[in-house]
Coordinates of C-alpha atoms and ligand atoms in Angstrom, one line a residue:
X5 CA 24.3 -18.9 22.6
X6 CA 23.9 -20.7 19.5
X7 CA 21.9 -19.8 16.4
X8 CA 18.5 -21.8 17.4
X9 CA 18.8 -20.0 20.8
X10 CA 19.3 -16.7 19.6
X11 CA 16.0 -17.2 17.6
X12 CA 14.0 -18.5 20.5
X13 CA 15.5 -15.2 22.4
X14 CA 14.2 -12.9 19.7
X15 CA 11.0 -14.6 19.5
X16 CA 10.6 -14.0 23.4
X17 CA 11.7 -10.4 23.1
X18 CA 8.7 -9.9 20.6
X19 CA 6.5 -11.6 22.8
X20 CA 7.4 -9.6 25.8
X21 CA 6.9 -6.2 24.1
X22 CA 3.7 -7.3 22.5
X23 CA 5.2 -7.4 19.1
X24 CA 4.7 -11.1 18.1
X25 CA 2.7 -11.6 15.1
X26 CA 0.7 -14.5 13.8
X27 CA -1.4 -14.6 10.6
X28 CA -5.0 -15.6 10.9
X29 CA -6.2 -18.7 8.9
X30 CA -8.6 -17.5 6.8
X31 CA -10.6 -20.4 5.4
X32 CA -11.8 -18.6 2.2
X33 CA -13.3 -14.9 1.3
X34 CA -16.2 -13.9 -0.8
X35 CA -18.2 -10.7 -1.7
X36 CA -16.1 -8.4 1.0
X37 CA -16.1 -10.9 3.8
X38 CA -13.8 -13.5 5.0
X39 CA -14.6 -17.0 6.8
X40 CA -12.5 -18.0 10.0
X41 CA -13.2 -21.5 11.2
X42 CA -16.7 -21.4 9.5
X43 CA -17.7 -17.9 11.0
X44 CA -18.2 -14.7 8.7
X45 CA -16.4 -11.6 9.3
X46 CA -17.1 -8.6 7.1
X47 CA -13.1 -7.8 6.0
X48 CA -11.8 -4.2 6.2
X49 CA -8.5 -5.4 5.9
X50 CA -8.4 -6.5 2.2
X51 CA -6.7 -4.6 -0.6
X52 CA -9.3 -6.1 -2.9
X53 CA -10.7 -2.9 -3.4
X54 CA -12.7 -3.6 -6.9
X55 CA -13.6 -7.0 -5.9
X56 CA -11.5 -8.7 -9.0
X57 CA -10.1 -11.5 -6.9
X58 CA -13.4 -13.3 -7.7
X59 CA -14.3 -11.8 -10.9
X60 CA -15.4 -14.5 -13.4
X61 CA -14.0 -13.3 -16.5
X62 CA -10.3 -12.8 -15.1
X63 CA -11.0 -16.5 -13.4
X64 CA -11.8 -17.5 -17.0
X65 CA -8.8 -16.0 -18.5
X66 CA -5.9 -17.4 -15.9
X67 CA -7.3 -20.9 -16.3
X68 CA -7.5 -20.5 -20.1
X69 CA -3.5 -19.6 -19.6
X70 CA -2.8 -22.2 -17.4
X71 CA -4.3 -24.7 -20.1
X72 CA -2.7 -23.3 -22.9
X73 CA 0.9 -22.1 -20.9
X74 CA 1.2 -24.6 -18.2
X75 CA 1.3 -23.6 -14.4
X76 CA 5.0 -21.8 -14.3
X77 CA 7.3 -19.9 -16.8
X78 CA 10.4 -22.3 -16.0
X79 CA 13.0 -19.7 -16.0
X80 CA 14.0 -16.0 -15.6
X81 CA 13.2 -13.9 -18.3
X82 CA 16.7 -13.6 -19.3
X83 CA 17.2 -17.5 -19.8
X84 CA 14.3 -18.7 -21.7
X85 CA 11.1 -17.8 -19.3
X86 CA 10.8 -14.8 -21.8
X87 CA 7.4 -15.6 -23.3
X88 CA 6.0 -13.2 -26.2
X89 CA 2.9 -12.9 -23.7
X90 CA 5.0 -10.9 -21.3
X91 CA 6.3 -8.6 -24.3
X92 CA 2.3 -8.5 -25.0
X93 CA 1.2 -7.4 -21.4
X94 CA 4.0 -5.3 -21.1
X95 CA 3.0 -3.1 -24.3
X96 CA -0.7 -3.1 -22.7
X97 CA 0.2 -2.0 -19.6
X98 CA 2.5 0.7 -20.7
X99 CA -0.2 2.0 -23.3
X100 CA -3.0 1.7 -20.1
X101 CA -0.5 4.0 -17.8
X102 CA 0.3 6.5 -20.9
X103 CA 3.9 5.4 -20.5
X104 CA 6.6 4.7 -23.7
X105 CA 7.3 1.3 -22.0
X106 CA 7.8 -1.0 -19.1
X107 CA 9.0 -4.0 -17.2
X108 CA 7.0 -6.7 -15.0
X109 CA 8.2 -7.8 -11.8
X110 CA 7.4 -10.5 -9.2
X111 CA 5.7 -8.5 -6.8
X112 CA 5.4 -4.7 -5.7
X113 CA 7.8 -5.7 -3.5
X114 CA 10.6 -6.8 -6.0
X115 CA 9.9 -3.8 -8.1
X116 CA 10.5 -1.2 -5.7
X117 CA 13.7 -3.1 -4.2
X118 CA 14.8 -3.9 -7.7
X119 CA 14.4 -0.4 -9.1
X120 CA 15.5 1.5 -6.5
X121 CA 18.8 -0.4 -5.5
X122 CA 19.6 0.0 -9.4
X123 CA 20.2 3.8 -8.7
X124 CA 22.9 2.7 -6.7
X125 CA 26.0 5.2 -7.5
X126 CA 27.5 7.0 -5.0
X127 CA 26.7 10.2 -7.2
X128 CA 22.9 9.6 -6.4
X129 CA 20.7 11.3 -3.9
X130 CA 17.5 9.6 -3.1
X131 CA 14.7 11.8 -1.4
X132 CA 11.7 10.2 -0.1
X133 CA 8.6 10.9 1.5
X134 CA 9.2 9.8 5.4
X135 CA 6.1 7.3 4.8
X136 CA 7.0 5.4 1.7
X137 CA 6.5 1.7 1.8
X138 CA 9.2 -0.5 3.6
X139 CA 9.9 -2.2 0.4
X140 CA 11.3 1.3 -0.9
X141 CA 13.2 1.9 2.2
X142 CA 14.7 -1.8 1.8
X143 CA 15.6 -1.0 -1.7
X144 CA 17.4 2.1 -0.3
X145 CA 19.2 0.1 2.2
X146 CA 20.3 -2.0 -0.8
X147 CA 22.1 0.8 -2.7
X148 CA 25.0 3.1 -2.2
X149 CA 23.1 6.3 -2.7
X150 CA 23.0 9.0 -0.4
X151 CA 19.5 9.3 1.2
X152 CA 17.3 11.9 2.7
X153 CA 13.8 12.0 3.8
X154 CA 11.0 15.0 3.5
X155 CA 8.3 15.1 6.0
X156 CA 5.4 13.5 5.0
X157 CA 3.9 15.5 2.2
X158 CA 5.7 18.7 3.0
X159 CA 6.7 20.1 -0.1
X160 CA 8.2 23.1 1.9
X161 CA 11.0 20.7 3.4
X162 CA 11.4 18.7 0.1
X163 CA 12.5 21.9 -1.4
X164 CA 14.5 23.0 1.6
X165 CA 16.5 19.5 1.3
X166 CA 16.8 20.1 -2.5
X167 CA 18.5 23.7 -2.2
X168 CA 20.9 22.4 0.1
X169 CA 21.9 18.9 -1.3
X170 CA 20.9 19.1 -5.1
X171 CA 23.8 21.0 -6.3
X172 CA 26.4 18.2 -4.9
X173 CA 24.9 15.7 -6.5
X174 CA 24.6 14.2 -10.1
X175 CA 21.2 12.3 -10.0
X176 CA 18.4 13.0 -7.8
X177 CA 15.6 10.4 -7.5
X178 CA 12.4 11.9 -5.2
X179 CA 10.1 8.9 -4.4
X180 CA 6.5 9.1 -3.1
X181 CA 3.4 6.7 -3.0
X182 CA 0.5 8.0 -4.6
X183 CA -1.8 6.8 -1.5
X184 CA -0.1 6.4 1.9
X185 CA -1.3 3.0 3.2
X186 CA -1.2 4.0 6.8
X187 CA -2.3 7.5 6.4
X188 CA -5.0 7.1 3.7
X189 CA -4.1 10.2 1.9
X190 CA -2.8 11.3 -1.5
X191 CA 0.6 12.4 -2.4
X192 CA 0.1 16.3 -3.7
X193 CA 1.4 15.0 -7.4
X194 CA 1.1 18.3 -9.2
X195 CA 3.5 19.8 -6.5
X196 CA 5.8 17.2 -6.6
X197 CA 5.9 17.3 -10.8
X198 CA 6.7 21.1 -10.6
X199 CA 9.6 20.7 -8.0
X200 CA 11.0 17.8 -9.9
X201 CA 10.9 19.9 -13.2
X202 CA 12.5 22.7 -11.4
X203 CA 15.3 21.0 -9.7
X204 CA 16.1 18.7 -12.8
X205 CA 15.2 15.2 -10.5
X206 CA 13.6 12.0 -11.7
X207 CA 10.4 11.3 -10.2
X208 CA 9.2 7.6 -8.7
X209 CA 5.5 7.1 -7.7
X210 CA 4.6 4.0 -6.1
X211 CA 0.9 3.5 -7.0
X212 CA 0.2 0.3 -5.5
X213 CA -3.0 1.7 -3.7
X214 CA -3.9 4.1 -6.8
X215 CA -4.1 1.8 -9.5
X216 CA -7.8 0.5 -10.2
X217 CA -9.0 3.1 -7.7
X218 CA -8.2 6.5 -9.3
X219 CA -8.4 8.2 -12.9
X220 CA -11.1 7.8 -15.3
X221 CA -9.7 4.3 -16.6
X222 CA -8.2 3.2 -13.4
X223 CA -4.7 4.3 -14.3
X224 CA -4.2 5.8 -11.1
X225 CA -3.5 8.8 -9.0
X226 CA -1.1 10.1 -12.0
X227 CA -3.7 9.3 -14.5
X228 CA -6.5 11.3 -12.5
X229 CA -3.9 14.4 -12.4
X230 CA -3.3 14.1 -15.8
X231 CA 0.5 13.8 -15.0
X232 CA 1.6 10.2 -16.4
X233 CA 4.0 11.6 -18.8
X234 CA 5.4 13.8 -16.4
X235 CA 6.3 11.0 -13.8
X236 CA 9.4 9.4 -14.7
X237 CA 8.6 5.9 -13.0
X238 CA 5.2 4.6 -12.2
X239 CA 5.2 1.0 -10.0
X240 CA 2.0 -0.6 -10.2
X241 CA 1.2 -3.7 -8.2
X242 CA -1.3 -6.4 -9.6
X243 CA -2.1 -7.5 -5.8
X244 CA -4.5 -5.0 -4.5
X245 CA -7.1 -3.4 -6.7
X246 CA -6.3 -6.0 -9.5
X247 CA -7.0 -8.8 -7.5
X248 CA -3.7 -10.6 -8.5
X249 CA -0.2 -11.1 -8.0
X250 CA 3.1 -9.5 -9.2
X251 CA 3.9 -5.6 -10.5
X252 CA 4.7 -3.3 -13.5
X253 CA 7.1 -0.8 -13.8
X254 CA 6.1 2.0 -16.4
X255 CA 8.6 4.1 -17.5
X256 CA 10.6 5.1 -20.9
X257 CA 12.3 2.4 -23.2
X258 CA 16.0 3.6 -22.0
X259 CA 15.0 3.2 -18.1
X260 CA 13.4 -0.6 -19.1
X261 CA 16.8 -1.4 -20.8
X262 CA 18.4 -0.1 -17.5
X263 CA 16.4 -2.3 -15.4
X264 CA 16.6 -5.5 -17.7
X265 CA 20.4 -5.0 -16.8
X266 CA 20.8 -3.7 -13.5
X267 CA 17.2 -4.6 -11.4
X268 CA 18.8 -7.7 -9.7
X269 CA 15.2 -8.7 -8.6
X270 CA 14.3 -8.7 -12.3
X271 CA 17.6 -10.6 -13.1
X272 CA 17.7 -13.0 -10.8
X273 CA 13.9 -14.2 -10.3
X274 CA 11.7 -16.4 -12.4
X275 CA 9.1 -14.9 -14.6
X276 CA 5.7 -14.6 -13.6
X277 CA 3.5 -17.6 -14.0
X278 CA 1.1 -17.4 -17.2
X279 CA -2.1 -17.6 -14.9
X280 CA -1.3 -14.2 -13.5
X281 CA -0.4 -13.1 -17.1
X282 CA -4.0 -14.1 -18.4
X283 CA -5.8 -12.5 -15.2
X284 CA -3.9 -9.0 -15.2
X285 CA -4.6 -8.9 -19.1
X286 CA -8.2 -9.2 -18.4
X287 CA -8.2 -7.2 -15.1
X288 CA -7.0 -4.1 -17.3
X289 CA -10.0 -4.8 -19.4
X290 CA -12.5 -5.1 -16.2
X291 CA -10.8 -1.6 -15.3
X292 CA -11.6 0.2 -18.5
X293 CA -15.1 -1.3 -18.8
X294 CA -16.4 -1.7 -15.2
X295 CA -16.1 1.9 -14.2
X296 CA -19.1 1.2 -12.0
X297 CA -16.8 -0.8 -9.4
X298 CA -14.6 2.6 -9.1
X299 CA -17.8 4.7 -8.8
X300 CA -19.2 2.2 -5.9
X301 CA -16.0 2.2 -4.3
X302 CA -15.7 6.0 -4.3
X303 CA -19.2 6.4 -2.9
X304 CA -18.6 3.7 -0.2
X305 CA -15.5 5.2 1.2
X306 CA -17.3 8.9 0.9
X307 CA -20.5 7.4 2.9
X308 CA -18.1 5.9 5.5
X309 CA -15.6 8.8 6.0
X310 CA -18.8 10.9 6.4
X311 CA -20.6 8.7 8.8
X312 CA -17.4 9.3 10.8
X313 CA -17.4 12.7 11.1
X314 CA -20.3 12.8 13.6
X315 CA -17.8 11.0 16.2
X316 CA -15.0 12.7 18.1
X317 CA -12.8 10.4 16.5
X318 CA -9.4 11.3 14.8
X319 CA -9.9 10.3 11.2
X320 CA -7.1 10.8 8.6
X321 CA -6.4 11.0 4.9
X322 CA -9.0 11.4 2.0
X323 CA -9.0 8.4 0.3
X324 CA -10.6 4.6 0.4
X325 CA -8.0 3.5 3.0
X326 CA -9.4 5.1 6.4
X327 CA -7.2 5.2 9.7
X328 CA -8.9 5.9 12.8
X329 CA -6.5 7.0 15.5
X330 CA -6.5 4.9 18.8
X331 CA -3.3 6.3 20.5
X332 CA -1.7 3.4 22.5
X333 CA -1.2 0.2 21.5
X334 CA -3.7 -1.1 24.4
X335 CA -6.3 1.1 23.1
X336 CA -6.1 -0.1 19.2
X337 CA -5.9 -3.6 20.6
X338 CA -9.2 -3.1 22.7
X339 CA -11.2 -1.7 19.8
X340 CA -9.8 -4.0 17.4
X341 CA -11.1 -6.9 19.9
X342 CA -14.5 -5.3 20.1
X343 CA -14.8 -5.2 16.3
X344 CA -13.7 -8.8 16.3
X345 CA -16.5 -9.6 18.9
X346 CA -18.9 -8.0 16.5
X347 CA -17.7 -10.0 13.4
X348 CA -15.7 -7.2 11.8
X349 CA -12.2 -7.9 10.8
X350 CA -10.1 -4.8 11.3
X351 CA -6.9 -5.6 12.8
X352 CA -4.7 -3.5 15.1
X353 CA -2.1 -1.3 13.5
X354 CA 0.6 -0.6 15.8
X355 CA 4.6 0.4 16.2
X356 CA 6.7 -0.3 14.3
X357 CA 4.6 0.0 11.4
X358 CA 3.0 3.5 12.7
X359 CA 5.0 5.9 14.9
X360 CA 4.6 5.4 18.9
X361 CA 1.5 6.7 20.0
X362 CA -0.5 6.6 16.9
X363 CA -1.4 2.9 16.9
X364 CA -4.6 2.8 15.0
X365 CA -7.5 0.8 12.8
X366 CA -7.0 1.2 9.5
X367 CA -10.4 0.2 7.6
X368 CA -9.8 -0.8 3.8
X369 CA -13.1 0.3 2.1
X370 CA -14.1 -1.9 -1.2
X371 CA -16.7 -2.0 -3.7
X372 CA -18.0 -5.3 -2.1
X373 CA -19.0 -3.4 1.1
X374 CA -22.6 -3.0 1.5
X375 CA -24.1 0.1 3.2
X376 CA -25.0 -1.9 6.2
X377 CA -21.7 -3.1 6.8
X378 CA -20.5 0.5 6.5
X379 CA -23.0 1.7 9.2
X380 CA -22.5 -1.3 11.3
X381 CA -18.8 -0.2 11.7
X382 CA -20.0 3.8 12.3
X383 CA -22.1 2.7 15.0
X384 CA -19.8 0.1 17.0
X385 CA -17.0 3.0 17.1
X386 CA -19.9 5.8 18.1
X387 CA -20.9 3.0 20.8
X388 CA -17.4 2.3 21.7
X389 CA -16.2 6.2 22.1
X390 CA -19.6 7.2 24.0
X391 CA -20.6 4.4 26.4
X392 CA -18.3 1.4 26.4
X393 CA -14.8 3.0 27.0
X394 CA -15.1 6.7 26.2
X395 CA -11.2 6.7 25.3
X396 CA -11.5 8.3 21.8
X397 CA -12.8 11.6 23.0
X398 CA -9.6 12.3 24.9
X399 CA -7.5 15.1 23.3
X400 CA -4.2 14.3 21.3
X401 CA -2.0 15.8 24.4
X402 CA -3.9 14.0 26.7
X403 CA -3.3 10.5 24.8
X404 CA 0.3 11.1 24.6
X405 CA 0.5 12.1 28.4
X406 CA -1.1 9.0 29.0
X407 CA 0.9 6.8 27.0
X408 CA 4.0 8.5 28.0
X409 CA 3.1 7.8 31.8
X410 CA 2.4 4.3 30.7
X411 CA 6.2 3.7 29.1
X412 CA 7.4 5.4 32.5
X413 CA 5.5 2.7 34.4
X414 CA 7.1 -0.1 32.4
X415 CA 10.4 1.3 32.6
X416 CA 10.3 1.5 36.5
Ligands
LIG28 N1 4.3 -0.4 -2.3 C1 3.2 -0.1 -1.2 C2 2.5 1.1 -1.1 C3 2.4 -1.2 -0.4 O1 1.6 -1.1 0.2 C4 2.8 -2.6 -1.1 C5 2.2 -3.9 -0.1 O2 1.9 -3.7 0.8 C6 3.8 -2.7 -1.8 C7 4.5 -1.7 -2.5 C8 4.2 -4.3 -2.0 O3 3.6 -4.5 -3.1 P1 3.4 -6.6 -3.2 O4 2.3 -6.9 -2.2 O5 3.0 -6.5 -4.6 O6 4.5 -7.1 -3.1

């Protein structure tokens, strides 16, 4: 079989399993909605939590930077791409996140694989929550460190692993997300800090979904918990609440020097374009000066979560990402289809992105959602549950049983 046939075979296998993926062509987005072939859908799948992708001040600043500094950075930072603009923004972001220093990366994905894989020594142990983002797992695969996972948010399990493994390893890096993107829950940061202190470990926190959303100034869960200085490395992306692209790793000066020399995704990649630098610089001011966006977002997600409590649905988490568990892939697809028919865009999240039998719809709430948008989804979910198919009311055990017999039927 040649390489091309192999590719076709792989695609066919994905299609047979119902795992073939295809992105939707979105015409444009505005005010919490997307337009697909001219039709408006309320968007519950975006990470634009504070509606900053179209903020007039941020747009102006990006345009101003393009006009002054051009469209691209022309080189990697270690060649001639290191404009003073980057170092100024790094200073501002480090102050904002209450850290001594930090380094910009091309994206959250690049930051996670670059930083994690830089901790590559065989004398290192990396222990992560089992549900950390795929980019962290990819970073771990790129390095020679020993790796263990603790059960999701289970601090007792983390301590057990450290008791068993800490003494034979020189360095231990504990890795957690501040908000888990598929569960919509937050990490127990105070306990993580206490454990990392007790066992003499480094703590790495991925604040991709926390920045902008939590903390008095939008500095994330670490700011909200008053623990920014206790977390050794904080990774924030610009692609979510900041409405942009790129990432920043906040740390101390020594770790920054280490990353400049060891993080391959920093060393071998072109520096961010000026439009991003201008936009992010302004977005930080917006986070501080327009707290109302954060307040509206909180009001929205609390209202939505409260509304769903009146149903039989299994709702997970405590934050602005709201997973509604459907169980089998078929149910998740059916409900997503029903939402789509009603002009609600909330695609089904299915294995392998989530464990089998926990396929779900994942509603990302933003400050641009109106009360009537949230009410509409609550009503549709109730209607689907009560009248339409009555699938949600099933107990967890029954769901598993049904999916299991479904699998057996397929195998037979
Ligand atoms: N970390 C988490 C928790 C994420 O959810 C994501 C994106 O989905 C990333 C990192 C990657 O960030 P970026 O989109 O900037 O590459």
